Coordinates of C-alpha atoms and ligand atoms in Angstrom, one line a residue:
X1 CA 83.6 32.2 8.1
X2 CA 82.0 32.6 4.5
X3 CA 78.4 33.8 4.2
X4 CA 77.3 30.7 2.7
X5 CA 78.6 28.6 5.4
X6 CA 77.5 30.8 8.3
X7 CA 74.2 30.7 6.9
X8 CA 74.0 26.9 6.3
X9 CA 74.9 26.7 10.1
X10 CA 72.3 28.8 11.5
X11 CA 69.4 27.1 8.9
X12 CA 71.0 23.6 9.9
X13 CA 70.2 24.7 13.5
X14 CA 66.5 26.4 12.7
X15 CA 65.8 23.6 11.2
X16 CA 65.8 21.3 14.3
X17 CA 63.5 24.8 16.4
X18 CA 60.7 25.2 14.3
X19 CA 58.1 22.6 12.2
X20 CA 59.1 21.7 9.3
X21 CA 56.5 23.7 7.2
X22 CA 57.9 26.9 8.4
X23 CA 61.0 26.5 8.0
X24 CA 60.0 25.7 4.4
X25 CA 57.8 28.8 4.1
X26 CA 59.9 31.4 5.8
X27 CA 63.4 30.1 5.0
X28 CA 63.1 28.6 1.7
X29 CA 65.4 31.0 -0.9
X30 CA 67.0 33.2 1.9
X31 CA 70.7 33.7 2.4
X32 CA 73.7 36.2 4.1
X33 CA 74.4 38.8 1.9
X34 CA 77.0 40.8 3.7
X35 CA 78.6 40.6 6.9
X36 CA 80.2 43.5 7.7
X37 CA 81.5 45.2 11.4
X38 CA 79.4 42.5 13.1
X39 CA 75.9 43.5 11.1
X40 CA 74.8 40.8 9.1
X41 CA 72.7 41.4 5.9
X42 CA 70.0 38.4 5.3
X43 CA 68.0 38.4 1.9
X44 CA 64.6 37.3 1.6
X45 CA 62.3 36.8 -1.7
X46 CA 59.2 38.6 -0.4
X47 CA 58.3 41.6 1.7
X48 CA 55.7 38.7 3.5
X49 CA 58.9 36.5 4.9
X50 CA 60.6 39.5 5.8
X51 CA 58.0 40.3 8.7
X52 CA 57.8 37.1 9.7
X53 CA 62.0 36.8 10.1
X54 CA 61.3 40.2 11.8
X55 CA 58.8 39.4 14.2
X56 CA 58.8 35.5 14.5
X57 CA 62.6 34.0 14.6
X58 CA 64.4 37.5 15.1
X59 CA 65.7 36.5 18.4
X60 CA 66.4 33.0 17.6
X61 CA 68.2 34.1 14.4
X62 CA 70.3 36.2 16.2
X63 CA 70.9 34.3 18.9
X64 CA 72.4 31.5 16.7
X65 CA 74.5 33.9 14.9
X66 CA 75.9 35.1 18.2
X67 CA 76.5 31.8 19.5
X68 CA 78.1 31.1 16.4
X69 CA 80.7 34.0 16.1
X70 CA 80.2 36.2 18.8
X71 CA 81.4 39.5 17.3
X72 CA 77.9 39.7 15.3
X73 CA 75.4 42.2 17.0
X74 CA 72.6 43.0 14.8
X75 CA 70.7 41.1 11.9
X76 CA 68.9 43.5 9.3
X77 CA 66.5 41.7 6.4
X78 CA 65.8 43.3 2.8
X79 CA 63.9 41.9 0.1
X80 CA 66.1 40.7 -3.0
X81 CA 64.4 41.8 -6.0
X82 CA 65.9 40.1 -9.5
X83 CA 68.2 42.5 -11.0
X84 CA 68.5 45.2 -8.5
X85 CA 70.6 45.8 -6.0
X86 CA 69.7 44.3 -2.2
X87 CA 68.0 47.2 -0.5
X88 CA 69.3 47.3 3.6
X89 CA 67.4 48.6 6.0
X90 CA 66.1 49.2 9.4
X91 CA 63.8 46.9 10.6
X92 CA 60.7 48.5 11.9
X93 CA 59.6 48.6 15.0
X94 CA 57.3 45.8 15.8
X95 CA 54.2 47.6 16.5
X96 CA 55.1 49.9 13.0
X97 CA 54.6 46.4 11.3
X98 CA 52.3 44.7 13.0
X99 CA 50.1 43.8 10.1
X100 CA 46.5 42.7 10.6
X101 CA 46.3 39.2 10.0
X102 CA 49.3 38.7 11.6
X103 CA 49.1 39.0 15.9
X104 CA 52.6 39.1 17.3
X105 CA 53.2 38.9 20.9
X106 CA 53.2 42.3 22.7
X107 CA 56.2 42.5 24.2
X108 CA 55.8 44.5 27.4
X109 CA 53.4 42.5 29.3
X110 CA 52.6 43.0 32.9
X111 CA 53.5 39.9 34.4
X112 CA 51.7 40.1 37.0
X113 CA 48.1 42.0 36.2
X114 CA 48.8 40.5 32.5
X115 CA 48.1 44.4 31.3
X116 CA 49.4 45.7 28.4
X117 CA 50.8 49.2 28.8
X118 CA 50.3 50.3 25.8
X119 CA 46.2 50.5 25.6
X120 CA 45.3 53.4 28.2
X121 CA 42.4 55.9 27.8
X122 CA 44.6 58.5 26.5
X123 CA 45.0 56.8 22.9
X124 CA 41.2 55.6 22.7
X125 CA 39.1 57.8 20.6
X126 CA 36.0 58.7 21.3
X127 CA 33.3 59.1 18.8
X128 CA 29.5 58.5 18.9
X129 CA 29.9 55.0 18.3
X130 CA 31.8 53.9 21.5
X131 CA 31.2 57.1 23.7
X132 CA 29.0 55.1 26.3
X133 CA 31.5 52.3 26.8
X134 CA 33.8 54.9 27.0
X135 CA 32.2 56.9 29.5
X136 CA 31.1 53.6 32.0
X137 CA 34.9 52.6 31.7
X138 CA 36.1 55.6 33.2
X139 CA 33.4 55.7 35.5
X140 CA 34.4 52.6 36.8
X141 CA 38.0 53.7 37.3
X142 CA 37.0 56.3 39.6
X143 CA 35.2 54.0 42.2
X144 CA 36.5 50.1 41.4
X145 CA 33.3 48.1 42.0
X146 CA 30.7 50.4 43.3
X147 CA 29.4 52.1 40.0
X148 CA 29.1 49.6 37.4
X149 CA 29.4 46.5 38.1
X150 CA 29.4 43.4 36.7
X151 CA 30.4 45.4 33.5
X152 CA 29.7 44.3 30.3
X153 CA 30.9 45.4 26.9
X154 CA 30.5 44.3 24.0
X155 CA 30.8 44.6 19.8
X156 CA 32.6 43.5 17.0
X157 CA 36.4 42.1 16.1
X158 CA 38.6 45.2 15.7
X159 CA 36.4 47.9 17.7
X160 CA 38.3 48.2 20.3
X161 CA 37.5 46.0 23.5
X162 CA 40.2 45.1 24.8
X163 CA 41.8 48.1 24.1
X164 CA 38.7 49.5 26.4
X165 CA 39.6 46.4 29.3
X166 CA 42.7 47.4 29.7
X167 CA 42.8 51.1 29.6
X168 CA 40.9 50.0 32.4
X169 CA 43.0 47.8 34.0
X170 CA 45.7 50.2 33.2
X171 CA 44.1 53.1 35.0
X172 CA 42.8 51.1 38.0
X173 CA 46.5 50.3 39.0
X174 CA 47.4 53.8 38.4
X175 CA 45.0 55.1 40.5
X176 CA 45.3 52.5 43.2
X177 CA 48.4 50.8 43.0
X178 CA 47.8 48.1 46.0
X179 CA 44.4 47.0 44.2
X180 CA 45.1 43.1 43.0
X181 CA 44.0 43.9 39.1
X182 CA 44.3 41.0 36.7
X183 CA 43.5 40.9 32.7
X184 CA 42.8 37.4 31.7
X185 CA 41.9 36.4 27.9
X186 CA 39.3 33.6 28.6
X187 CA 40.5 31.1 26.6
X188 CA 43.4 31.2 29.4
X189 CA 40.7 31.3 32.3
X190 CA 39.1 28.0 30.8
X191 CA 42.9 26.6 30.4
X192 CA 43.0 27.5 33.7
X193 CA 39.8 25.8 35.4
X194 CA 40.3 23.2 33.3
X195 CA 44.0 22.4 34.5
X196 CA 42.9 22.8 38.1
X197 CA 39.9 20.3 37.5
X198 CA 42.4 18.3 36.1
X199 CA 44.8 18.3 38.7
X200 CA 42.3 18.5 41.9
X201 CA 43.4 21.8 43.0
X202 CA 40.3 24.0 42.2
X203 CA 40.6 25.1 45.7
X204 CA 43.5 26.9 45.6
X205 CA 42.9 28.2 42.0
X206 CA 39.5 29.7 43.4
X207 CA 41.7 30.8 46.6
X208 CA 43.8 32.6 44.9
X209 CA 41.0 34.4 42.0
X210 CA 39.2 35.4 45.4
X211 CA 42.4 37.5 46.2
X212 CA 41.9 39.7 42.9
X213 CA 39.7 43.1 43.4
X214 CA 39.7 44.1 39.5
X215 CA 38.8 41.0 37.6
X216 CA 38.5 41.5 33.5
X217 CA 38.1 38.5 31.7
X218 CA 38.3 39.5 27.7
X219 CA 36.2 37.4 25.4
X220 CA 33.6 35.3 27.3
X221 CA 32.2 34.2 24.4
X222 CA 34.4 31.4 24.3
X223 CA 32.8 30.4 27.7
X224 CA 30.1 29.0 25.7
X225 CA 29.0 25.5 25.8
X226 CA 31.6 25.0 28.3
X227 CA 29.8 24.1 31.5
X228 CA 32.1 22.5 34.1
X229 CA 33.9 25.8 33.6
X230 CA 30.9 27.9 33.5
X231 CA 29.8 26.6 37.2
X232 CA 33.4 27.4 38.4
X233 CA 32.8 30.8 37.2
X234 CA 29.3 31.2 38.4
X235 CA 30.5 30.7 41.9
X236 CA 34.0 32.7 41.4
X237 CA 31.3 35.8 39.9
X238 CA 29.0 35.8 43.0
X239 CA 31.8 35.6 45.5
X240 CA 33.7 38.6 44.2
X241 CA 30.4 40.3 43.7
X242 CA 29.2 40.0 47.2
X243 CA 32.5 41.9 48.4
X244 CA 32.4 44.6 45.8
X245 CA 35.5 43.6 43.8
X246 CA 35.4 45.1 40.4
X247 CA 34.1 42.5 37.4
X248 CA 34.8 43.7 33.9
X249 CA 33.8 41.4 30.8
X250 CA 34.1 41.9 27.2
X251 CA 32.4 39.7 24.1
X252 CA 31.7 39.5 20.5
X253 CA 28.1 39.7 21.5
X254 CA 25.4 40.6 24.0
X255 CA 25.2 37.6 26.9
X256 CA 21.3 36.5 25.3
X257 CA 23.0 36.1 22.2
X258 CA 26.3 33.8 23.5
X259 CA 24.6 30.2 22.9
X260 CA 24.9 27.7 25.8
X261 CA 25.6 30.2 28.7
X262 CA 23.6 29.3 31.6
X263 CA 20.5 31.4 32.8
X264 CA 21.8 32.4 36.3
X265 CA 25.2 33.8 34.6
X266 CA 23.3 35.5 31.3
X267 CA 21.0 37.5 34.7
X268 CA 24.4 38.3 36.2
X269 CA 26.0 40.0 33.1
X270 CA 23.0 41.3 32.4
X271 CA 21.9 42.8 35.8
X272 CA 25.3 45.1 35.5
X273 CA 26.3 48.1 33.2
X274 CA 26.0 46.7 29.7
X275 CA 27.7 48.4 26.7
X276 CA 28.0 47.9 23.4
X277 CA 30.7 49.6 20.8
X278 CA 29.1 49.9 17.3
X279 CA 30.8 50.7 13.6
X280 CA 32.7 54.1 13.6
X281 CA 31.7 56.5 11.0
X282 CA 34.0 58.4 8.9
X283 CA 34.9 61.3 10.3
X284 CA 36.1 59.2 13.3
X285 CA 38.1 57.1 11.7
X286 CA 39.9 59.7 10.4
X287 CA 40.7 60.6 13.0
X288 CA 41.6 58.0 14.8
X289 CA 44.0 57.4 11.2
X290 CA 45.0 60.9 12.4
X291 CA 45.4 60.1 15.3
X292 CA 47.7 57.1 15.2
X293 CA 49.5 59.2 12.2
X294 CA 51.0 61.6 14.7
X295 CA 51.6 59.2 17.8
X296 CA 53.9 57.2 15.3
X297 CA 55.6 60.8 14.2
X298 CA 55.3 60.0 10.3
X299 CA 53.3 62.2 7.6
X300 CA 50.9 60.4 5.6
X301 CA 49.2 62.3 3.1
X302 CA 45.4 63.5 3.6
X303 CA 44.2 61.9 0.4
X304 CA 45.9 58.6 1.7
X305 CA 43.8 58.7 4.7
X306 CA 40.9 60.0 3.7
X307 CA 41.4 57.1 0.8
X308 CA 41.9 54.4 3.9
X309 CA 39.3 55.7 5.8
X310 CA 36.2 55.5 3.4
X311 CA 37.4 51.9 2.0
X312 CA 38.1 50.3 5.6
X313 CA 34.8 50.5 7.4
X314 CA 34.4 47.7 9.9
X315 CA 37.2 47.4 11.8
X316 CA 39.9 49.7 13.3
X317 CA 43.0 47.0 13.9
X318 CA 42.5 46.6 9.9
X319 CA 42.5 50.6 9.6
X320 CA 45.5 50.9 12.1
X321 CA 46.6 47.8 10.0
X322 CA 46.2 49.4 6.8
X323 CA 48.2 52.8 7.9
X324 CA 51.1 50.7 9.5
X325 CA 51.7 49.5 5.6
X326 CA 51.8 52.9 4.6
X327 CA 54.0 53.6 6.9
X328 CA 56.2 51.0 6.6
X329 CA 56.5 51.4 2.3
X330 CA 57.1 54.7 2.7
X331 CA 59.8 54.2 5.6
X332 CA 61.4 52.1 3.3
X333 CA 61.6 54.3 0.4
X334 CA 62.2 57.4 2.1
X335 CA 60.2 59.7 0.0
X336 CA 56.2 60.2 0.5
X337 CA 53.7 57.8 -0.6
X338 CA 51.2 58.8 -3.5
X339 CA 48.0 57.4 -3.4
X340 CA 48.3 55.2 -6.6
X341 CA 50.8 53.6 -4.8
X342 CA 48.6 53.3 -1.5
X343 CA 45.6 52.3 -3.4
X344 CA 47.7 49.2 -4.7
X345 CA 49.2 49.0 -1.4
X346 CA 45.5 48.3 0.1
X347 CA 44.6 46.4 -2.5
X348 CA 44.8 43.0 -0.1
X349 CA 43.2 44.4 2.9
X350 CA 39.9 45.9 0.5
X351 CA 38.9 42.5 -1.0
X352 CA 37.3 40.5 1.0
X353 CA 38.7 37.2 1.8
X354 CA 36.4 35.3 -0.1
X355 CA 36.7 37.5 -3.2
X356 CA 40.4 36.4 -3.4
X357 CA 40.4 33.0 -2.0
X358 CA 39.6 30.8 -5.3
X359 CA 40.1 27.1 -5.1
X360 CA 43.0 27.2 -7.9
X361 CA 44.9 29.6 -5.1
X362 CA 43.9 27.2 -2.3
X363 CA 45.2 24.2 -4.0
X364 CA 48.4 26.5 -5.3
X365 CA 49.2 27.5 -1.9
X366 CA 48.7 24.4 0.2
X367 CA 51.0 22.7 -2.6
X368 CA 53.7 25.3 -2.2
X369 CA 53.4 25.3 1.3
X370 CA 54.1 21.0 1.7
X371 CA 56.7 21.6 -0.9
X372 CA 54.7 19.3 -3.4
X373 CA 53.8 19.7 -7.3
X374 CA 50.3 20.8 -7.7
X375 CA 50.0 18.2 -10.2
X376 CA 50.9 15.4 -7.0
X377 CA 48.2 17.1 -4.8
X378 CA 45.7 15.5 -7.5
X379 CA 47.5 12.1 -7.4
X380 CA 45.6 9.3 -6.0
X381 CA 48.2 8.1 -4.0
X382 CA 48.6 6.8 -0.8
X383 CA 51.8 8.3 0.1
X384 CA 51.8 10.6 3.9
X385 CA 53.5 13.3 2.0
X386 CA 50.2 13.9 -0.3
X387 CA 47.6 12.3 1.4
X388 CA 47.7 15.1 4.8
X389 CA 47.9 18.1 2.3
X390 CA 44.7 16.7 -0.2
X391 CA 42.7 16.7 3.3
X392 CA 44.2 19.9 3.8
X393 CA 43.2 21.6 0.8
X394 CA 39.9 19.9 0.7
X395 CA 39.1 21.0 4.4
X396 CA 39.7 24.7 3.1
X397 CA 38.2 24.3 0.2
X398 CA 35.2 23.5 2.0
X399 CA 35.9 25.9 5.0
X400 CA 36.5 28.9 3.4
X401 CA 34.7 28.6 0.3
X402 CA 31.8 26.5 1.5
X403 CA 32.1 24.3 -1.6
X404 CA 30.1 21.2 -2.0
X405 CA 32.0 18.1 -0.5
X406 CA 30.5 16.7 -4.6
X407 CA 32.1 19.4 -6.3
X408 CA 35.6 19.2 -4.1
X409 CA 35.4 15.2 -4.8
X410 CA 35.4 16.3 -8.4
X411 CA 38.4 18.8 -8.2
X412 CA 40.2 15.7 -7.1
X413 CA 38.9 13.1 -9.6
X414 CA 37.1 11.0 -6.6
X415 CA 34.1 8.8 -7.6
X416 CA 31.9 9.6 -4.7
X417 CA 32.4 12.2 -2.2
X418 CA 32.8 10.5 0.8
X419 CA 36.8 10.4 0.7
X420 CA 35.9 13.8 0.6
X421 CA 33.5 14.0 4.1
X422 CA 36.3 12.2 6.0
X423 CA 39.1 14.1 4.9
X424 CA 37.2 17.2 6.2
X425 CA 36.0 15.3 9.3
X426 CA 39.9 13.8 9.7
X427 CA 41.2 17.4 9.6
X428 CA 38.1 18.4 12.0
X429 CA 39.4 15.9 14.3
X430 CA 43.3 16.6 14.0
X431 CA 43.3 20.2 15.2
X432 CA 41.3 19.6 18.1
X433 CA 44.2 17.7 18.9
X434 CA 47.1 18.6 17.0
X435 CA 48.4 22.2 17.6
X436 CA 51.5 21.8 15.2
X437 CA 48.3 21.7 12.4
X438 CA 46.3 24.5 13.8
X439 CA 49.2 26.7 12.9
X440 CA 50.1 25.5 9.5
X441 CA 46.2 25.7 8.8
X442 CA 46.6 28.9 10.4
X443 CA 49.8 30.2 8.3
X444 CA 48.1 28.8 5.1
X445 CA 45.2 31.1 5.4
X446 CA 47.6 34.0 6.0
X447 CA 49.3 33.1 2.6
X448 CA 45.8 32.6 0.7
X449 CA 44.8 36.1 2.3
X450 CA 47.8 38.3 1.9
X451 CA 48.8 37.5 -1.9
Ligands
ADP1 P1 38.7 44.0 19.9 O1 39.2 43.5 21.2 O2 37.4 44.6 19.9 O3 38.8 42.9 18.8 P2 41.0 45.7 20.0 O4 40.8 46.4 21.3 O5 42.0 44.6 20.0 O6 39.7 45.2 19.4 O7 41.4 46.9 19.0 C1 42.0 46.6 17.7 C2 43.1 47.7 17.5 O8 42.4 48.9 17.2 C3 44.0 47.9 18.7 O9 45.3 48.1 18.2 C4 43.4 49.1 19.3 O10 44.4 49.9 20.0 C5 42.8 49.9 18.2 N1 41.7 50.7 18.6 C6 40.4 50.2 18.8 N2 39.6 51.1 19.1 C7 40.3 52.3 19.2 C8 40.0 53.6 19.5 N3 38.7 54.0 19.8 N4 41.0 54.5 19.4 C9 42.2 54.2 19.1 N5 42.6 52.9 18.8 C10 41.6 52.0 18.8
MG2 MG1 39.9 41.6 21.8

């Protein structure tokens, strides 16, 4: 079959798997460039769709093509730049691109602890400013329950805590493999108390928690204002606690400083081993740039780290974040990186987002992203296909730039700024409801942030 045709097939079928603002985003200007011994060449116009083809709709791309004509075995992406000659290459490995704002699945999930196997204590750096949460974790791996417990650890986005949970995790099932260890994220925990409230089995679901000796719940921050869920836990907490089963917590913030957590649970996190993981300083996160350099077997030069590693301060996902582009650029071009070239390279990752998100971009972006003029997304129509992206746009205009609902209302040529209030509040309202919005807003923000 002709690349053109083959193509149209597998976007006609896309099309009908995935909303229709991705497909615009991702597969808008992409086509087969080569098909050749069953590996097809696919061309994208930026580097930014090729990691999402990558990561995102790999699978389902290639699935298509296979069920299409079955002698195709592998799909490769390159960015088409005008003029020059498609460039085909490997795709990285997922963790080599995993890019910061961007969370892909981890593949190799536990199913049944939920652990990932790939944050143990043997790639966690130590340095002054997480060398007590370091030290209790281990501890606790040695005796499950007895030495600190509840344990409670807590810091920033980015430090390193749930890396820290489940190295724990990791090395409790080493150590004892018939010890009932589960990792749960706590938004999942409060899906979970919430479904069994729903559907009148909180017995069992308490039943079976009960069974668990190592429980870690990552994030219980979220836990916050959420009382039916909180009382479930309280109970669930002293029960496991009473027969020394192993509790292990993790949040953005100490328990006094969580708002809405009841008294009786902020005295149980707080009658345990508390820990908090500060800011590393430079030398470690050097190191842990070294560090990462030589488990990923690529050469970066020192002046390229040392560069990363005194602009990136607060957060070591955006520093591991920062050295996967590196590596990725420099995969790509097969010859090593200089730092003029990493300095622009990091150029997205230094501003800050509020430096680079300006309300022309906003409005820009949001219009690309519905496939609308930005001219139309000032229109004072009435029409579904402008009137969801104007709230959109107003809603991050005010969001992320914190502009005055007056001075949005005047951006869009309103009278009075009360179309403005309930377009924000309509938008509020939506994506408690409406997940297929919370990840265009979501996918918007990545655009407004990466360019
Ligand atoms: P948090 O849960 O605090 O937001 P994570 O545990 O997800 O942070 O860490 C973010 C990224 O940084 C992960 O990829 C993790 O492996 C890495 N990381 C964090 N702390 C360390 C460390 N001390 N040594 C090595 N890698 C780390
Ligand atoms: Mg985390």
């Amino acid at each position: 079959m002709e690349n053109d045709k083959l193509w149209q097939l597998v976007l006609s079928q896309i099309q009908f798997c995935i909303s229709k603002a991705n497909f615009e985003t991702w597969f808008k200007n992409t086509k087969i460039v080569s098909e050749k011994d069953g590996a097809v060449s696919v061309s994208v116009p930026n580097s930014f769709s090729k990691e999402w083809l990558e990561n995102k709709y790999h699978k389902l791309i290639l699935k298509i093509l296979r069920n299409t004509d079955e002698r195709i075995k592998e799909v490769k992406y390159a960015v088409e730049t005008p003029g020059r000659k498609v460039q085909i290459l490997e795709p990285p490995k997922l963790e080599e691109i995993k890019s910061p704002q961007l969370r892909f699945e981890e593949l190799e999930v536990d199913k049944k602890t939920n652990l990932n196997p790939r944050y143990t204590f043997d790639n966690f750096v130590v340095g002054s400013f997480n060398e007590l949460a370091y030290a209790a974790a281990l501890g606790i791996t040695k005796n499950p329950g007895l030495t600190y417990n509840p344990f409670f650890v807590y810091g920033g986005v980015g430090l390193g805590k749930t890396h820290l949970l489940e190295a724990i995790g990791n090395k409790i099932k080493e150590k004892f493999p018939k010890k009932g260890v589960e990792y749960i994220p706590s938004n999942k925990f409060i899906a979970q108390i919430i479904n069994s409230i729903k559907n009148r089995n909180t017995e069992s679901l308490k039943a079976e928690l009960q069974k668990i000796d190592v429980l870690i719940i990552d994030d219980i921050q979220f836990l916050a204002g959420k009382e039916k869920t909180q009382e479930e836990f309280f109970y669930l907490f002293n029960n496991l606690y009473e027969k020394n089963k192993q509790i292990v917590l993790s949040s953005d913030r100490p328990p006094k400083a969580i708002p809405s957590l009841e008294e009786r649970l902020r005295s149980r996190f707080e009658g345990g081993m508390m820990a908090d993981i500060g800011l590393p300083d430079y030398e470690t996160r050097l190191a842990i740039l070294k560090f990462k350099e030589q488990e990923k077997n690529i050469q970066i030069s020192e002046e390229i780290l040392k560069y990363i590693a005194s602009n990136i301060t607060r957060n070591i996902r955006e520093l591991e974040g920062a050295l996967n582009q590196m590596i990725v650029y420099q995969k790509i071009n097969s010859k090593p990186l200089n730092l003029d070239t990493a300095k622009k390279l990091l150029k997205n990752l230094l501003f800050s987002p509020f430096k680079i998100a300006i309300p022309k971009k906003i409005v820009k972006i949001v219009s690309e992203f519905y496939d609308l003029q930005e001219k139309d997304i000032f229109n004072k129509t009435r029409k579904r296909e402008v009137v969801k992206p104007r709230q959109v746009a107003m809603y991050l205009l005010r969001e992320e730039l914190k502009n005055s609902f007056s001075s949005i209302g005047r951006k869009f040529n309103q009278k009075d700024h009360t179309t403005v209030i309930y377009a924000y509040n309509k938008i509020i309202t939506e994506l408690k409801k409406n997940s297929k919005l919370v990840e265009e807003i979501e996918l918007i923000k990545q655009r407004i942030y990466s360019e």
